[in-house]
mmCIF file of C-alpha atoms and ligand atoms in Angstrom:
data_model
loop_
_atom_site.group_PDB
_atom_site.id
_atom_site.type_symbol
_atom_site.label_atom_id
_atom_site.label_comp_id
_atom_site.label_asym_id
_atom_site.label_seq_id
_atom_site.Cartn_x
_atom_site.Cartn_y
_atom_site.Cartn_z
ATOM 1 C CA MET A 1 20.493 34.125 -16.060
ATOM 2 C CA SER A 2 18.088 31.338 -15.082
ATOM 3 C CA LYS A 3 19.540 27.888 -14.272
ATOM 4 C CA LYS A 4 18.071 24.991 -16.205
ATOM 5 C CA ILE A 5 16.857 22.188 -13.934
ATOM 6 C CA LYS A 6 17.514 18.659 -15.204
ATOM 7 C CA LEU A 7 15.004 16.020 -14.177
ATOM 8 C CA THR A 8 15.998 12.443 -13.489
ATOM 9 C CA ASP A 9 14.645 9.696 -15.837
ATOM 10 C CA LYS A 10 12.221 8.656 -13.161
ATOM 11 C CA GLY A 11 11.140 12.282 -12.731
ATOM 12 C CA VAL A 12 10.503 12.687 -16.491
ATOM 13 C CA GLU A 13 8.538 9.479 -16.515
ATOM 14 C CA PHE A 14 6.400 10.622 -13.629
ATOM 15 C CA LEU A 15 5.799 14.048 -15.123
ATOM 16 C CA LYS A 16 4.774 12.465 -18.432
ATOM 17 C CA LYS A 17 2.413 9.994 -16.651
ATOM 18 C CA VAL A 18 0.660 12.810 -14.673
ATOM 19 C CA GLN A 19 0.397 15.005 -17.816
ATOM 20 C CA GLU A 20 -1.061 12.085 -19.776
ATOM 21 C CA LEU A 21 -3.656 11.210 -17.086
ATOM 22 C CA SER A 22 -4.636 14.786 -16.378
ATOM 23 C CA GLY A 23 -4.543 16.109 -19.975
ATOM 24 C CA GLU A 24 -2.800 19.252 -18.514
ATOM 25 C CA ILE A 25 0.534 20.661 -19.643
ATOM 26 C CA ILE A 26 1.874 21.150 -16.147
ATOM 27 C CA THR A 27 5.101 22.770 -17.324
ATOM 28 C CA LEU A 28 3.053 25.782 -18.395
ATOM 29 C CA CYS A 29 2.522 26.684 -14.728
ATOM 30 C CA GLU A 30 4.192 29.936 -13.912
ATOM 31 C CA GLN A 31 4.028 29.492 -10.057
ATOM 32 C CA CYS A 32 1.926 32.670 -9.678
ATOM 33 C CA GLY A 33 0.191 31.192 -6.604
ATOM 34 C CA THR A 34 -3.248 32.319 -7.701
ATOM 35 C CA CYS A 35 -4.602 28.793 -7.233
ATOM 36 C CA THR A 36 -3.308 28.633 -3.705
ATOM 37 C CA GLY A 37 -4.597 32.098 -2.822
ATOM 38 C CA GLY A 38 -8.193 31.251 -3.783
ATOM 39 C CA CYS A 39 -8.469 27.585 -2.664
ATOM 40 C CA PRO A 40 -11.191 27.264 -0.036
ATOM 41 C CA TYR A 41 -9.504 24.146 1.332
ATOM 42 C CA VAL A 42 -5.920 25.288 1.538
ATOM 43 C CA ASP A 43 -5.933 25.468 5.309
ATOM 44 C CA GLN A 44 -6.597 21.728 5.442
ATOM 45 C CA MET A 45 -3.764 20.861 3.005
ATOM 46 C CA ASP A 46 -0.174 19.974 3.934
ATOM 47 C CA ILE A 47 1.196 21.456 0.722
ATOM 48 C CA THR A 48 -0.500 24.076 -1.429
ATOM 49 C CA PRO A 49 -2.045 23.562 -4.914
ATOM 50 C CA SER A 50 0.821 25.602 -6.502
ATOM 51 C CA GLN A 51 3.338 23.378 -4.718
ATOM 52 C CA ILE A 52 1.544 20.342 -6.130
ATOM 53 C CA MET A 53 2.112 21.800 -9.544
ATOM 54 C CA ARG A 54 5.708 22.660 -8.838
ATOM 55 C CA LYS A 55 6.618 19.295 -7.385
ATOM 56 C CA THR A 56 5.010 17.467 -10.266
ATOM 57 C CA MET A 57 6.698 19.688 -12.785
ATOM 58 C CA LEU A 58 10.025 18.838 -11.234
ATOM 59 C CA GLY A 59 9.228 15.111 -11.265
ATOM 60 C CA GLN A 60 9.334 14.884 -7.449
ATOM 61 C CA THR A 61 7.374 11.674 -6.717
ATOM 62 C CA ASP A 62 7.158 12.484 -2.976
ATOM 63 C CA VAL A 63 4.179 14.652 -3.980
ATOM 64 C CA LEU A 64 2.278 11.367 -3.840
ATOM 65 C CA ASP A 65 2.764 11.349 -0.052
ATOM 66 C CA SER A 66 0.974 14.612 0.288
ATOM 67 C CA GLN A 67 -2.643 14.817 1.557
ATOM 68 C CA THR A 68 -3.534 17.682 -0.779
ATOM 69 C CA MET A 69 -4.652 15.634 -3.675
ATOM 70 C CA TRP A 70 -7.126 13.807 -1.438
ATOM 71 C CA ILE A 71 -8.415 17.024 0.057
ATOM 72 C CA CYS A 72 -8.938 18.818 -3.266
ATOM 73 C CA ALA A 73 -12.716 18.957 -3.718
ATOM 74 C CA SER A 74 -12.586 19.695 -7.496
ATOM 75 C CA CYS A 75 -14.432 22.979 -6.864
ATOM 76 C CA PHE A 76 -12.664 24.580 -9.951
ATOM 77 C CA THR A 77 -12.109 27.916 -8.154
ATOM 78 C CA CYS A 78 -8.405 27.618 -9.109
ATOM 79 C CA THR A 79 -9.161 26.499 -12.618
ATOM 80 C CA VAL A 80 -11.286 29.566 -13.555
ATOM 81 C CA ARG A 81 -8.645 31.885 -12.067
ATOM 82 C CA CYS A 82 -5.424 30.299 -13.440
ATOM 83 C CA PRO A 83 -3.731 32.675 -15.912
ATOM 84 C CA ARG A 84 -2.463 29.636 -17.793
ATOM 85 C CA MET A 85 -5.886 27.975 -17.835
ATOM 86 C CA LEU A 86 -4.494 24.953 -15.973
ATOM 87 C CA ASP A 87 -6.845 22.636 -14.100
ATOM 88 C CA VAL A 88 -5.230 21.822 -10.738
ATOM 89 C CA SER A 89 -8.166 19.486 -9.850
ATOM 90 C CA LYS A 90 -7.312 17.289 -12.892
ATOM 91 C CA VAL A 91 -3.738 17.161 -11.742
ATOM 92 C CA SER A 92 -4.889 16.165 -8.272
ATOM 93 C CA GLU A 93 -7.092 13.500 -9.812
ATOM 94 C CA ALA A 94 -4.247 12.130 -11.906
ATOM 95 C CA LEU A 95 -1.969 12.007 -8.822
ATOM 96 C CA ARG A 96 -4.730 10.101 -6.999
ATOM 97 C CA GLN A 97 -4.926 7.666 -9.939
ATOM 98 C CA VAL A 98 -1.170 7.082 -9.894
ATOM 99 C CA LYS A 99 -1.406 6.232 -6.142
ATOM 100 C CA LEU A 100 -4.507 4.123 -6.414
ATOM 101 C CA ARG A 101 -2.945 2.137 -9.314
ATOM 102 C CA GLU A 102 -0.301 1.031 -6.838
ATOM 103 C CA ALA A 103 -3.267 -0.773 -5.121
ATOM 104 C CA VAL A 104 -3.081 1.563 -2.209
ATOM 105 C CA ASP A 105 -6.644 2.526 -1.245
ATOM 106 C CA LYS A 106 -7.060 5.756 0.774
ATOM 107 C CA ILE A 107 -9.936 4.373 2.789
ATOM 108 C CA ASN A 108 -10.555 0.907 4.332
ATOM 109 C CA ILE A 109 -14.043 -0.178 3.349
ATOM 110 C CA ASP A 110 -13.983 -2.940 5.954
ATOM 111 C CA GLY A 111 -13.305 -0.321 8.534
ATOM 112 C CA ILE A 112 -16.742 1.217 8.168
ATOM 113 C CA SER A 113 -19.079 -0.210 10.871
ATOM 114 C CA ASP A 114 -22.587 -1.391 9.947
ATOM 115 C CA GLU A 115 -23.950 1.394 12.155
ATOM 116 C CA ASP A 116 -21.993 4.026 10.295
ATOM 117 C CA ALA A 117 -22.890 2.499 6.905
ATOM 118 C CA LYS A 118 -26.585 2.938 7.788
ATOM 119 C CA GLU A 119 -26.118 6.574 8.775
ATOM 120 C CA LEU A 120 -23.997 7.745 5.848
ATOM 121 C CA PRO A 121 -25.822 9.150 2.792
ATOM 122 C CA SER A 122 -25.465 6.704 -0.027
ATOM 123 C CA ILE A 123 -24.259 9.413 -2.455
ATOM 124 C CA ALA A 124 -21.400 10.199 -0.044
ATOM 125 C CA VAL A 125 -20.434 6.598 0.189
ATOM 126 C CA VAL A 126 -20.473 6.095 -3.636
ATOM 127 C CA SER A 127 -18.441 9.349 -4.101
ATOM 128 C CA ALA A 128 -15.911 8.338 -1.495
ATOM 129 C CA PHE A 129 -15.415 4.923 -3.067
ATOM 130 C CA ARG A 130 -14.869 6.532 -6.474
ATOM 131 C CA LYS A 131 -12.398 8.979 -5.125
ATOM 132 C CA PHE A 132 -10.553 6.989 -2.487
ATOM 133 C CA THR A 133 -10.370 3.485 -3.820
ATOM 134 C CA GLY A 134 -8.761 1.906 -6.963
HETATM 135 S S1 SF4 B 1 -2.782 29.590 -10.839
HETATM 136 FE FE1 SF4 B 1 -2.111 28.374 -12.571
HETATM 137 S S2 SF4 B 1 -0.093 29.216 -13.216
HETATM 138 FE FE2 SF4 B 1 -0.579 30.045 -11.146
HETATM 139 S S3 SF4 B 1 0.436 28.589 -9.738
HETATM 140 FE FE3 SF4 B 1 -1.618 27.892 -9.994
HETATM 141 S S4 SF4 B 1 -1.568 26.348 -11.649
HETATM 142 FE FE4 SF4 B 1 0.356 27.582 -11.748
HETATM 143 S S1 SF4 B 2 -10.138 22.532 -7.312
HETATM 144 FE FE1 SF4 B 2 -9.025 21.752 -5.588
HETATM 145 S S2 SF4 B 2 -7.093 22.886 -5.542
HETATM 146 FE FE2 SF4 B 2 -8.547 23.992 -6.815
HETATM 147 S S3 SF4 B 2 -9.489 25.508 -5.465
HETATM 148 FE FE3 SF4 B 2 -10.825 23.738 -5.486
HETATM 149 S S4 SF4 B 2 -10.159 22.473 -3.733
HETATM 150 FE FE4 SF4 B 2 -8.499 23.999 -4.194
#
């Protein structure tokens, strides 16, 4: 007999927020691990894409401390393979939004030297600002 897990009020609120922002019904995830198995960036992540889904489903806000949502490149490999048609990249994006809305930027714009700014491709700079700053 499976034991029912009860989320805290904070956990329920967190899950609702991420579901609203991502448009994904995260509780449909069956934890099959297919997303993790095919992710080309999983070696760089501190927790796997399926763990991102699990933690969010359980309302565990410490998922926001993970680096995985920042490393996800929205390549959609997991999305096309997920048996539940879930889009993990949208969940990662929603988690980034929750974090960035706390006014916590992932990169420090002032930390980029003039020299580096000249060398970096402008499209990379614009993409980085969109992804890593609120
Ligand atoms: S592939 Fe889909 S159902 Fe399987 S663990 Fe990943 S998100 Fe969940
Ligand atoms: S969309 Fe993100 S989590 Fe999914 S396979 Fe690509 S990098 Fe990995």
